[in-house]
PDB file of C-alpha atoms in Angstrom:
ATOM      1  CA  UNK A  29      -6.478  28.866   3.614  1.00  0.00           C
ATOM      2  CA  UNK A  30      -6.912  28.465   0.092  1.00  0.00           C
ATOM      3  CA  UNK A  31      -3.639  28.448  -0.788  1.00  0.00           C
ATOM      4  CA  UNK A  32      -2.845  25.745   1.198  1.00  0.00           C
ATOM      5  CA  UNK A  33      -5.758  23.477  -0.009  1.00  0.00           C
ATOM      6  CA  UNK A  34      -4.055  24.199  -3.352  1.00  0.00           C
ATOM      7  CA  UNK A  35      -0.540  22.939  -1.977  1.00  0.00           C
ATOM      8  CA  UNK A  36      -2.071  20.218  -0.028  1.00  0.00           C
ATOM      9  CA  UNK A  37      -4.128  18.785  -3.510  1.00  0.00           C
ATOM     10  CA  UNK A  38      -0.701  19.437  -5.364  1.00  0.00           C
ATOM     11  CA  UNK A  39       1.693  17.578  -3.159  1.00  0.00           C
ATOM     12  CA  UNK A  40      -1.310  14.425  -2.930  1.00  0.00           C
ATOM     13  CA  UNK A  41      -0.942  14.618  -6.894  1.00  0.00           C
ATOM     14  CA  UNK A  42       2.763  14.039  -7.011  1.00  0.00           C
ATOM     15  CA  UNK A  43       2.482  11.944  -4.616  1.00  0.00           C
ATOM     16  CA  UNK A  44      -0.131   9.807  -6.087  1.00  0.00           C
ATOM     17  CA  UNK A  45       2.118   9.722  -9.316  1.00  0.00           C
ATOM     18  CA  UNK A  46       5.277   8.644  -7.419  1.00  0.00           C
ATOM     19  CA  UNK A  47       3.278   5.857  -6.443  1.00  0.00           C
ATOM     20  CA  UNK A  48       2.129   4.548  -9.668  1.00  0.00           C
ATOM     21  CA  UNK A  49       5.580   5.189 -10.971  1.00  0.00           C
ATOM     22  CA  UNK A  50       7.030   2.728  -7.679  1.00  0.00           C
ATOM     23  CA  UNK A  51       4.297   0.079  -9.434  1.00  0.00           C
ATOM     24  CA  UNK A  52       5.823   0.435 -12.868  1.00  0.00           C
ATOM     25  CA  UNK A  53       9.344  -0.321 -11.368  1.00  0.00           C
ATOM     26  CA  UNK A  54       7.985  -2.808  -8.846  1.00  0.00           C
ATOM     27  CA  UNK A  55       6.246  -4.482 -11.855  1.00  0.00           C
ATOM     28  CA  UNK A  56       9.486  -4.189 -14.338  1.00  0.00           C
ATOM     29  CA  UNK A  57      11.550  -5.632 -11.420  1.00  0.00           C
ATOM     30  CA  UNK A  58       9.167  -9.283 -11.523  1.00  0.00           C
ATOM     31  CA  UNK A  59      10.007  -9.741 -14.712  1.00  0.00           C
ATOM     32  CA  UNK A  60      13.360 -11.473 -13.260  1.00  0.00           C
ATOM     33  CA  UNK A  61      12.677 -11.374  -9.425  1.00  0.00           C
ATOM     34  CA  UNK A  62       9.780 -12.925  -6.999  1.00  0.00           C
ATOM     35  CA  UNK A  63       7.930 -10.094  -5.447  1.00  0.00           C
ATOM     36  CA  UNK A  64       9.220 -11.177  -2.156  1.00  0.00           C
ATOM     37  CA  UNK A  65      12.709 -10.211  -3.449  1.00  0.00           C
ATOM     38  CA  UNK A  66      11.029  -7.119  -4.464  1.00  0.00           C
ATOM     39  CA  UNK A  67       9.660  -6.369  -1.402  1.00  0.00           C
ATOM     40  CA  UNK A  68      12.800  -7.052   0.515  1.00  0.00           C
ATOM     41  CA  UNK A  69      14.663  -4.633  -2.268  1.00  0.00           C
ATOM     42  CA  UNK A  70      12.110  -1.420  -1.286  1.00  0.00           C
ATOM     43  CA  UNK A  71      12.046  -1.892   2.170  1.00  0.00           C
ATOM     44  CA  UNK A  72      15.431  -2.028   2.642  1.00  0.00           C
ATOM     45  CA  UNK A  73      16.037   1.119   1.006  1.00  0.00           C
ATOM     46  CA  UNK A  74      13.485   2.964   3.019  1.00  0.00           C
ATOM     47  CA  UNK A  75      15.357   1.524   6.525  1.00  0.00           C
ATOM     48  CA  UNK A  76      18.600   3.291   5.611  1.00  0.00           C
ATOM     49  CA  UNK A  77      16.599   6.497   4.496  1.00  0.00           C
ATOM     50  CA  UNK A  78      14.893   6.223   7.986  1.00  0.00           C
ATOM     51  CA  UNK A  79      17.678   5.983   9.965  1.00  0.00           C
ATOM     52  CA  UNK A  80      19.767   8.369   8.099  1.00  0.00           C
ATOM     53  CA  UNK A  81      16.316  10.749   9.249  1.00  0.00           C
ATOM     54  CA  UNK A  82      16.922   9.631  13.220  1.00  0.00           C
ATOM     55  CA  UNK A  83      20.353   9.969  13.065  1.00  0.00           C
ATOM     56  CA  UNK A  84      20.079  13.715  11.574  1.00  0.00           C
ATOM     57  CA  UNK A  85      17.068  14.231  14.573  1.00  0.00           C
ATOM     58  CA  UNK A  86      16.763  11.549  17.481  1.00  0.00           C
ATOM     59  CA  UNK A  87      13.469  10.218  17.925  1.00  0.00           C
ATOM     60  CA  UNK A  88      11.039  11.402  20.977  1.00  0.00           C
ATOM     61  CA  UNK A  89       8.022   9.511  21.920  1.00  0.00           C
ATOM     62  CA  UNK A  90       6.946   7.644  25.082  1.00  0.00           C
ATOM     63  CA  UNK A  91       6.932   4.105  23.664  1.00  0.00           C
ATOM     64  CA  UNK A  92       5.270   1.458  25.572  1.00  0.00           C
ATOM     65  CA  UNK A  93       3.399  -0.360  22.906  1.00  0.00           C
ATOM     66  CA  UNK A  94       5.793  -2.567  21.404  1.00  0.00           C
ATOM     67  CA  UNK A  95       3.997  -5.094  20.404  1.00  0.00           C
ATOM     68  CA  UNK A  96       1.115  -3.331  18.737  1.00  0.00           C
ATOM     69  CA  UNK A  97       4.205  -1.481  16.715  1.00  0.00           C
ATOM     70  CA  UNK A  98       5.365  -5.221  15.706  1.00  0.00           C
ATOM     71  CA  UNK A  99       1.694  -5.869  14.907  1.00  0.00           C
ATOM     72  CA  UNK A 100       1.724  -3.078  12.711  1.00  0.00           C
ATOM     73  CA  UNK A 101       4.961  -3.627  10.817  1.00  0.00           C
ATOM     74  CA  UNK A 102       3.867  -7.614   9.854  1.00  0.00           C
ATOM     75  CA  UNK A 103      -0.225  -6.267   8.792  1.00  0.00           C
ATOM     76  CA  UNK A 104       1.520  -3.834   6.402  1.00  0.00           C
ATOM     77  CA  UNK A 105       3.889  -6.314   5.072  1.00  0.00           C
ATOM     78  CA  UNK A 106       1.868  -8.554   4.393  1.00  0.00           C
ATOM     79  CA  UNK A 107      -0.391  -5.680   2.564  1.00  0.00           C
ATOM     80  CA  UNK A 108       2.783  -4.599   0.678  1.00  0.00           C
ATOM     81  CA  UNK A 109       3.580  -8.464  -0.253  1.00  0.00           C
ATOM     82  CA  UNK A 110       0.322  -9.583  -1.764  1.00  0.00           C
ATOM     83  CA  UNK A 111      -0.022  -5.562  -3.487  1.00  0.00           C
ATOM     84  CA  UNK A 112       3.380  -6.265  -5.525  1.00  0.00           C
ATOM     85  CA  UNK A 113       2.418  -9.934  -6.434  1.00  0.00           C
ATOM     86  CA  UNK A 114      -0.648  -8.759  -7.718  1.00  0.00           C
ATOM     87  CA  UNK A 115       1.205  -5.701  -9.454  1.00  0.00           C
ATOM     88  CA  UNK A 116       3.590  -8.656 -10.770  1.00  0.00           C
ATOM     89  CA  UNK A 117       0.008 -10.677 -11.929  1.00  0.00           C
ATOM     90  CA  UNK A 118      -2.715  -8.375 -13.154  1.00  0.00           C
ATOM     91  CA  UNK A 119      -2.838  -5.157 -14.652  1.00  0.00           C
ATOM     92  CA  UNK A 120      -1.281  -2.401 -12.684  1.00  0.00           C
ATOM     93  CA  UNK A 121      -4.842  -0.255 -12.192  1.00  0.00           C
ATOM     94  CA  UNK A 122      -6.477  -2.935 -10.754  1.00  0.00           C
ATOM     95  CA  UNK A 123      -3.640  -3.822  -8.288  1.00  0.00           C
ATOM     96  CA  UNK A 124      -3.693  -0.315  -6.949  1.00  0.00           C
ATOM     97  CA  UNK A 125      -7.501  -0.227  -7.061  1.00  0.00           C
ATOM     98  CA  UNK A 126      -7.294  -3.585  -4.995  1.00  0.00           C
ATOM     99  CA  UNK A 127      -5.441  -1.530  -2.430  1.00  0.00           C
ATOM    100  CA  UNK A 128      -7.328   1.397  -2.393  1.00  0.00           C
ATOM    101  CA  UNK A 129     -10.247  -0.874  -0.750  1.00  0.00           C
ATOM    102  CA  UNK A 130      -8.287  -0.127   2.283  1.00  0.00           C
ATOM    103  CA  UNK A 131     -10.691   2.613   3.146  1.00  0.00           C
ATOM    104  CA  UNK A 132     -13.308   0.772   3.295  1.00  0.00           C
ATOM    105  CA  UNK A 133     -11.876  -2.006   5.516  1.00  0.00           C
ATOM    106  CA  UNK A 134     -10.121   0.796   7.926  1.00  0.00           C
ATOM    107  CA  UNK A 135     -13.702   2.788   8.520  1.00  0.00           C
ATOM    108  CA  UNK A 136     -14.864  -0.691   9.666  1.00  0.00           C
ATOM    109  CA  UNK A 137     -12.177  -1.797  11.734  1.00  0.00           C
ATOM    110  CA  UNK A 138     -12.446   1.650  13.518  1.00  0.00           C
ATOM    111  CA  UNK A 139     -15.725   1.471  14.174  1.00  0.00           C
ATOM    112  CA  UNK A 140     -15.732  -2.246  15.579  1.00  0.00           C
ATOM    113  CA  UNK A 141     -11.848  -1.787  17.681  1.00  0.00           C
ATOM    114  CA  UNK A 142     -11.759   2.332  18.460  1.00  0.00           C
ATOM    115  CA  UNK A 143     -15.661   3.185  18.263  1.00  0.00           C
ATOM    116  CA  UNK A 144     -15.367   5.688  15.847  1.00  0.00           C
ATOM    117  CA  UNK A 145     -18.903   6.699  14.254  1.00  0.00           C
ATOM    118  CA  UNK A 146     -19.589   5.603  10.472  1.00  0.00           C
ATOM    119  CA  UNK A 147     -22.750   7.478  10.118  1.00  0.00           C
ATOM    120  CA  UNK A 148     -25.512   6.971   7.384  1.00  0.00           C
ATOM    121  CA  UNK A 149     -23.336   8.623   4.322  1.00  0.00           C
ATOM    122  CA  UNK A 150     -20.162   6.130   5.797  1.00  0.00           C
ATOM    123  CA  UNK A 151     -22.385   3.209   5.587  1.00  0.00           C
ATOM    124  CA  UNK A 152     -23.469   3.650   2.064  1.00  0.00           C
ATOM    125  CA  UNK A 153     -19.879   4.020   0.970  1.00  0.00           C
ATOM    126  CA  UNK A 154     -19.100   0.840   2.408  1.00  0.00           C
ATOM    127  CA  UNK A 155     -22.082  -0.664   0.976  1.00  0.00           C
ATOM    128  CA  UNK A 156     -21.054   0.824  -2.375  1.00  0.00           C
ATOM    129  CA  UNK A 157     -17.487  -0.458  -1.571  1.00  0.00           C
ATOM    130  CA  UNK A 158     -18.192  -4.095  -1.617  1.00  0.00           C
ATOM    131  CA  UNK A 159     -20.360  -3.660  -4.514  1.00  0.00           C
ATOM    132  CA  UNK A 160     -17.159  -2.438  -6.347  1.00  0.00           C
ATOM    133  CA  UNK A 161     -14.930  -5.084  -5.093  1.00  0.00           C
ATOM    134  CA  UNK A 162     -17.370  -7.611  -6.603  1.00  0.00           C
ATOM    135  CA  UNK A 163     -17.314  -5.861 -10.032  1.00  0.00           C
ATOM    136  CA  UNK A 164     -13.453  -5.870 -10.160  1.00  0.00           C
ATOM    137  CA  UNK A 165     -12.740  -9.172  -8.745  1.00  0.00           C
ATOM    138  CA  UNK A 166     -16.116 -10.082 -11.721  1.00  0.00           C
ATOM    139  CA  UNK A 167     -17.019 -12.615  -9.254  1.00  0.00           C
ATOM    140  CA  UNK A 168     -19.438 -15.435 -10.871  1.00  0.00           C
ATOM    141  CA  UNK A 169     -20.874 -16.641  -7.519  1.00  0.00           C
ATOM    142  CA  UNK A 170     -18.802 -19.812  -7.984  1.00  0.00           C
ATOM    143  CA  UNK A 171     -14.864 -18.417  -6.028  1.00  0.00           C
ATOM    144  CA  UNK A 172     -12.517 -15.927  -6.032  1.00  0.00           C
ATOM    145  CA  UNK A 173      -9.280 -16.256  -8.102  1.00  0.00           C
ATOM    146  CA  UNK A 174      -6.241 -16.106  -6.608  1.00  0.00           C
ATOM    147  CA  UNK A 175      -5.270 -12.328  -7.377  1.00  0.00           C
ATOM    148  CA  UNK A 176      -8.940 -11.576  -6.337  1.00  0.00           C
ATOM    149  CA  UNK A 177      -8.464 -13.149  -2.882  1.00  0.00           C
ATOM    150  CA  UNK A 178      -4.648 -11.819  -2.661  1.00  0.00           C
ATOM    151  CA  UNK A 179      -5.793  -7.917  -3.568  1.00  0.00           C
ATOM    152  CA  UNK A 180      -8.679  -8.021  -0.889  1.00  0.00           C
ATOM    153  CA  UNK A 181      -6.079  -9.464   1.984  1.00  0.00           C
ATOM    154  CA  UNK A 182      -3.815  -6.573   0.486  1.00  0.00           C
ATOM    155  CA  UNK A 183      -6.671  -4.006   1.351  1.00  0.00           C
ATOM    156  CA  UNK A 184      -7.533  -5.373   4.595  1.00  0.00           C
ATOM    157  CA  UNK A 185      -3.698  -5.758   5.990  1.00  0.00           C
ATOM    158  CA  UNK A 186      -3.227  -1.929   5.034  1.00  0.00           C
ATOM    159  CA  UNK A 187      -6.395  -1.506   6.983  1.00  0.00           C
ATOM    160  CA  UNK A 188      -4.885  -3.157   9.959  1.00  0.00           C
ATOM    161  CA  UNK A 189      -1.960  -1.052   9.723  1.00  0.00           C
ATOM    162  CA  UNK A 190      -3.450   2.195   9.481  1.00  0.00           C
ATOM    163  CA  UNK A 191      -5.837   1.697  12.106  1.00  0.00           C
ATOM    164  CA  UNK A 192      -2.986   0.347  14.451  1.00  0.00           C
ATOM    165  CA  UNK A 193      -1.278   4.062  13.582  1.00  0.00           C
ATOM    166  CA  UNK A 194      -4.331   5.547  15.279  1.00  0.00           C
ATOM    167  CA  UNK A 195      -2.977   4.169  18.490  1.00  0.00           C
ATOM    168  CA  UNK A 196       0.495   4.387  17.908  1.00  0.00           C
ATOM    169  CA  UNK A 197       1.512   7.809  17.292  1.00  0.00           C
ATOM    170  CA  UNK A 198      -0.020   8.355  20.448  1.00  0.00           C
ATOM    171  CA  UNK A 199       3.538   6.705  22.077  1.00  0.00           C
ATOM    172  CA  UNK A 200       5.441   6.655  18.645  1.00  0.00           C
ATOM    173  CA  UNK A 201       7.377   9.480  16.633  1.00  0.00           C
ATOM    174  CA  UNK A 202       6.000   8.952  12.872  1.00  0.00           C
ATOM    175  CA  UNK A 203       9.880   7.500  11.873  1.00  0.00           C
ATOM    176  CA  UNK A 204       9.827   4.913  14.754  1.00  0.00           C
ATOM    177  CA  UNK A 205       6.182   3.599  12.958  1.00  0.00           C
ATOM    178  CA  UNK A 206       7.154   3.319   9.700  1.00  0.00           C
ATOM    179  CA  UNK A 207      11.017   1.880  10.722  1.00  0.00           C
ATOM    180  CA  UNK A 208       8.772  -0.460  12.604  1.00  0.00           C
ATOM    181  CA  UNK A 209       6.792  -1.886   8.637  1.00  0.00           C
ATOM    182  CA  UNK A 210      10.331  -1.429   7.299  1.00  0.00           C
ATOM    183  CA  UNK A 211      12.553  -3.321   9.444  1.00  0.00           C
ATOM    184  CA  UNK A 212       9.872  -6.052   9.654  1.00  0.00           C
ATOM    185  CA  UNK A 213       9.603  -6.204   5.459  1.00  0.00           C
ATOM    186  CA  UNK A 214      13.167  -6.570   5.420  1.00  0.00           C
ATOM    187  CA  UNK A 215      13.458  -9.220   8.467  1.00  0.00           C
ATOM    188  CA  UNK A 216      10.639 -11.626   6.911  1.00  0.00           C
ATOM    189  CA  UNK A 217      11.854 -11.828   3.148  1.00  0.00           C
ATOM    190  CA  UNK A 218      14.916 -12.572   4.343  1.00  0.00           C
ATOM    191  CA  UNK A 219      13.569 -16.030   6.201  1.00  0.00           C
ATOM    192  CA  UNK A 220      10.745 -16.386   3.512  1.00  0.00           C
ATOM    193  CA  UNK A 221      13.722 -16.375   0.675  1.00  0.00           C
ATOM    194  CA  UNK A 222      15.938 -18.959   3.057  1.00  0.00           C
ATOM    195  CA  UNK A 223      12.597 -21.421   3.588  1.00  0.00           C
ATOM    196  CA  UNK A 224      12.533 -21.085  -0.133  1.00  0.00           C
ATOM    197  CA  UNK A 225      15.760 -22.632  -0.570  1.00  0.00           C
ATOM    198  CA  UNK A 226      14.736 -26.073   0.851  1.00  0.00           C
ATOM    199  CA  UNK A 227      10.852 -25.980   0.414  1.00  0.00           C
ATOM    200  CA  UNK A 228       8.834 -24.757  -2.608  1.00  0.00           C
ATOM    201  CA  UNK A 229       5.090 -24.804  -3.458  1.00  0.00           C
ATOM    202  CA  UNK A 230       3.572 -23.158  -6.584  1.00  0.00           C
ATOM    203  CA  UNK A 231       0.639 -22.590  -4.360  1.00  0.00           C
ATOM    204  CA  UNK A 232       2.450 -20.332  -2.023  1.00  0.00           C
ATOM    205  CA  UNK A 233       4.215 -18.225  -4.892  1.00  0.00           C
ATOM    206  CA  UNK A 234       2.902 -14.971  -3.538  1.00  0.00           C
ATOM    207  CA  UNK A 235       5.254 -16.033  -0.408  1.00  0.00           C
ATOM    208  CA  UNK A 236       7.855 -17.994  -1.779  1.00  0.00           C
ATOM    209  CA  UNK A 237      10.518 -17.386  -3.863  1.00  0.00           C
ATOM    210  CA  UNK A 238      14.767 -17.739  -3.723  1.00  0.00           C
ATOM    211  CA  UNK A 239      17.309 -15.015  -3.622  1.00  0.00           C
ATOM    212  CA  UNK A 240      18.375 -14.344  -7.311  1.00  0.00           C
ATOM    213  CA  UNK A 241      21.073 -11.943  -7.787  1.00  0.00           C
ATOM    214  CA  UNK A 242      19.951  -8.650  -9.346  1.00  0.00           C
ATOM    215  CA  UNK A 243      21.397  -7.870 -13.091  1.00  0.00           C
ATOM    216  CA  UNK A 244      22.570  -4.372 -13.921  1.00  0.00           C
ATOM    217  CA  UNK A 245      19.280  -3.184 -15.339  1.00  0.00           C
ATOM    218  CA  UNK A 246      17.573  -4.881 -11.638  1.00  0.00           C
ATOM    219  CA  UNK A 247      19.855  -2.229  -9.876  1.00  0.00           C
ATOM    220  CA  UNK A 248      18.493   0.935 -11.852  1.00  0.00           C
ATOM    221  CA  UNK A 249      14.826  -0.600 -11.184  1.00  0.00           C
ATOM    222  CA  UNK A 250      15.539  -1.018  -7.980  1.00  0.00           C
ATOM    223  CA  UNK A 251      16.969   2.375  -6.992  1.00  0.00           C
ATOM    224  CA  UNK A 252      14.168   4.093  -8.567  1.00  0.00           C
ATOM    225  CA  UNK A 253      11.276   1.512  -6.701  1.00  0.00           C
ATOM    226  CA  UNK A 254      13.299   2.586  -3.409  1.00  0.00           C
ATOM    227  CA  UNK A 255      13.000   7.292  -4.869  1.00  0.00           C
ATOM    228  CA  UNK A 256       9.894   6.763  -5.834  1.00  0.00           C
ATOM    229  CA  UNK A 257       8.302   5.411  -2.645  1.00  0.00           C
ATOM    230  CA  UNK A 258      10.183   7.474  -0.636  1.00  0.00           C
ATOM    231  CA  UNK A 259       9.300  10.583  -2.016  1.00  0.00           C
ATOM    232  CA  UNK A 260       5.904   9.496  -2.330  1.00  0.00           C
ATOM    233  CA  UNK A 261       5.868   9.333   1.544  1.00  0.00           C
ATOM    234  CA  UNK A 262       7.285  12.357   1.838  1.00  0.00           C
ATOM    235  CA  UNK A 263       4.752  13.919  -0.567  1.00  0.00           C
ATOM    236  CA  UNK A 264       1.763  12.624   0.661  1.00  0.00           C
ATOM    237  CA  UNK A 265       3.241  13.529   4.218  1.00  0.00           C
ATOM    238  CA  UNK A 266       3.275  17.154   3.427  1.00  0.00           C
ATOM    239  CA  UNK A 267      -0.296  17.101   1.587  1.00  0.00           C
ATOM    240  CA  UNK A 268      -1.867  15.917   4.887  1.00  0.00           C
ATOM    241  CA  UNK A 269      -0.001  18.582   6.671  1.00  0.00           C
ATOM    242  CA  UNK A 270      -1.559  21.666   3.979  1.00  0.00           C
ATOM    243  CA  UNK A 271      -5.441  20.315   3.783  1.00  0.00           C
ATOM    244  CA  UNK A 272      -7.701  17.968   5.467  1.00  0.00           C
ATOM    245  CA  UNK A 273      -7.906  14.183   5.327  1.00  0.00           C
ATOM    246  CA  UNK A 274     -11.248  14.169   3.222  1.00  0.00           C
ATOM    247  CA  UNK A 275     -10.162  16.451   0.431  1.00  0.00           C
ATOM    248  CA  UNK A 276      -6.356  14.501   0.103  1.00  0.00           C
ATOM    249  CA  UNK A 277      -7.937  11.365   0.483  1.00  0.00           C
ATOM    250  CA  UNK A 278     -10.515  11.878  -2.306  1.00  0.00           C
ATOM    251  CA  UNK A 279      -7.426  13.212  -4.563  1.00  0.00           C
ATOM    252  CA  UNK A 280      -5.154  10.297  -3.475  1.00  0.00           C
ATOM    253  CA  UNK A 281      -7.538   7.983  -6.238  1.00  0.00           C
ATOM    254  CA  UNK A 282      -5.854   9.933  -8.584  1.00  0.00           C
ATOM    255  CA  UNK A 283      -3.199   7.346  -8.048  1.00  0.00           C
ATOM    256  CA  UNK A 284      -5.951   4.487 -10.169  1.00  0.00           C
ATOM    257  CA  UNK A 285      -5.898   6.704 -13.012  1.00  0.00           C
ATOM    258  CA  UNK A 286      -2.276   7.132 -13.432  1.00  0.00           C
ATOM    259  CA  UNK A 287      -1.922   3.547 -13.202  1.00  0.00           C
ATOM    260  CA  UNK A 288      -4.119   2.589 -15.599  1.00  0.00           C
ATOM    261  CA  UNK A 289      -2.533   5.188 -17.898  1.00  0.00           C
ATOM    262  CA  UNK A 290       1.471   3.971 -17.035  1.00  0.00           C
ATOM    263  CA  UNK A 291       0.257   0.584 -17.084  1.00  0.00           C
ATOM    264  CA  UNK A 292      -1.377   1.022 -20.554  1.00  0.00           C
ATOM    265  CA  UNK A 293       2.222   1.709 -21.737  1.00  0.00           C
ATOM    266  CA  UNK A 294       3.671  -1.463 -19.872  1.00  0.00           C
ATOM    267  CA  UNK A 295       1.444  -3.667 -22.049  1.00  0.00           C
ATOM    268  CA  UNK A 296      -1.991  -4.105 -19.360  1.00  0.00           C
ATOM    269  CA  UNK A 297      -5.102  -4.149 -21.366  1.00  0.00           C
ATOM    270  CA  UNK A 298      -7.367  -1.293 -21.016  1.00  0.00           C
ATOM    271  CA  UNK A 299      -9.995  -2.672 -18.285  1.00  0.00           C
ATOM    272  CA  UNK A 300     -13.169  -4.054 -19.033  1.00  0.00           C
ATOM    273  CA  UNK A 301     -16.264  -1.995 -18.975  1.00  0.00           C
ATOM    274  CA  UNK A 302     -17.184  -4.223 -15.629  1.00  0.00           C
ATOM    275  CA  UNK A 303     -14.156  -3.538 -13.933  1.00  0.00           C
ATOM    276  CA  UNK A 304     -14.387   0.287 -14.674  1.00  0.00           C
ATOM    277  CA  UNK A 305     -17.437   0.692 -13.052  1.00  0.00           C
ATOM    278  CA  UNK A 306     -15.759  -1.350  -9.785  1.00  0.00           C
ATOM    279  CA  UNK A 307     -13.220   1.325  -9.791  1.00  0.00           C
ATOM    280  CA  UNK A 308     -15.431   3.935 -10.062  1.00  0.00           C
ATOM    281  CA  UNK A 309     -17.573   2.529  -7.306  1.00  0.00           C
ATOM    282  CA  UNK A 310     -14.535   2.189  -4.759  1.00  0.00           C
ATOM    283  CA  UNK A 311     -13.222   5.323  -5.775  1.00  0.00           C
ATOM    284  CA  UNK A 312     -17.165   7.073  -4.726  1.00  0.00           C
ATOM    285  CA  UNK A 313     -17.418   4.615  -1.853  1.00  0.00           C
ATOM    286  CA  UNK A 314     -14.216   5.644   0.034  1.00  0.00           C
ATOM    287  CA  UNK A 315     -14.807   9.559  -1.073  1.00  0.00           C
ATOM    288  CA  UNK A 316     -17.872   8.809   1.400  1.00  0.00           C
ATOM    289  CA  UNK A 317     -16.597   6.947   3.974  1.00  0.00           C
ATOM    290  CA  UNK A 318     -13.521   9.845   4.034  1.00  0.00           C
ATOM    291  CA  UNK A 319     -16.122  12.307   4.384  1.00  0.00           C
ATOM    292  CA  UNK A 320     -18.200  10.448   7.103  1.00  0.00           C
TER     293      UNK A 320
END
């Protein structure tokens, strides 16, 4: 048993790693490319991967939910568009911090759409939560800025999509759920990048952007963004299969701390005492609400 706690906390570890290392090459990447080109770039690399997967071993599920799997596929687009314009934006720690608020958001969308029990200890992690997202986004009591507003949306689409998987792999095989966010993050940059051709508005940058044609050094960056979200899929997969949601989640905000550190080497300034204790806040507040 202990053994595979051990695995379980290693394989969350490299996982969480992979991840900051698909933010470093997400971030390199919109230095020449909007992050809806980005976007488009690492989902469609995952498609192939996935359907390589169902060709190798046909899907079986019962299906029936169709449009809850379409549902699904746009909240965590969306989630994964605003994430890599903020990764583009602000520095990379507080980007993935932004969407590790996703906790938070799914223990309360569970407990308003599936029922699922909170309890006291859940409660005062989400209390603690949106304490934290206060002290990151340093909000003055006058507004939000726009990367403050865009990382919150980020955490509460990834919520959606999560708590829509509840339901789903009910009817779904796991491949058909996450072709599903794929297919749909490929589909919608597509139109996005061919509205952006005849319309444009600074305002919607986080939305809007053409088709620019990758350079050589693009390709390597975008090869790796497509490895190193892949594997961390497959990583964090397995680590849910060796130990139990509670203890991986708590190690998956490991993931904050590499990115601060791989982010320090991109150029991001260390974060301000303020926005350290956010992080550390978020991080307690969805240890809690794991451990409801």
């Amino acid at each position: 048993m202990e053994e595979n706690v051990n695995k379980g906390i290693k394989y969350m570890l490299i996982a969480s790693f992979l991840f900051a290392l698909m933010g470093v090459a997400a971030k390199e990447l919109s230095n020449t490319l909007s992050s809806i080109e980005v976007v488009f770039f690492r989902n469609v690399f995952g498609v192939f991967f996935i359907l390589f997967s169902i060709y190798k071993s046909p899907l079986k599920q019962l299906g029936g939910k169709f449009w809850l799997l379409i549902f699904r596929g746009t909240a965590g687009f969306i989630a994964l568009l605003f994430f890599f314009y903020n990764i583009a934006n602000i520095p990379l720690g507080e980007a993935m911090t932004f969407s590790k608020t996703s906790t938070i958001f799914t223990a309360l969308l569970a407990y308003f759409f599936l029922k699922e029990q909170i309890g006291f200890k859940g409660w005062i992690g989400v209390f603690i939560g949106f304490i934290g997202i206060l002290f990151i986004t340093e909000f003055d009591g006058s507004s939000l800025e726009k990367n403050d507003f865009l990382g919150i949306l980020s955490g509460v689409g990834a919520a959606l999509a999560y708590t829509s998987i509840r339901e789903l792999r009910k009817y779904y095989d796991s491949r058909a759920i996450v072709l599903s966010f794929m297919t749909v993050g490929t589909i919608l940059p597509l139109i996005l990048m061919i509205i952006s051709e005849f319309y444009t508005n600074p305002n919607l940058d986080f939305m809007l952007g053409t088709f620019v044609l990758p350079q050589s050094k693009d390709w390597i960056f975008i090869v790796l963004l497509g490895i190193f979200s892949t594997y961390a899929q497959i990583f964090m997969t397995k680590a849910y299969s060796f130990a139990k949601a509670g203890i991986i989640g708590t190690v998956s905000y490991s993931n904050i701390v590499f990115s601060i550190i791989l982010g320090l080497f991109m150029g991001d300034a260390f974060p301000s005492f303020i926005i350290v204790l956010g992080i550390i806040l978020i991080v307690f507040s969805g240890i809690l609400v794991s451990k409801k």
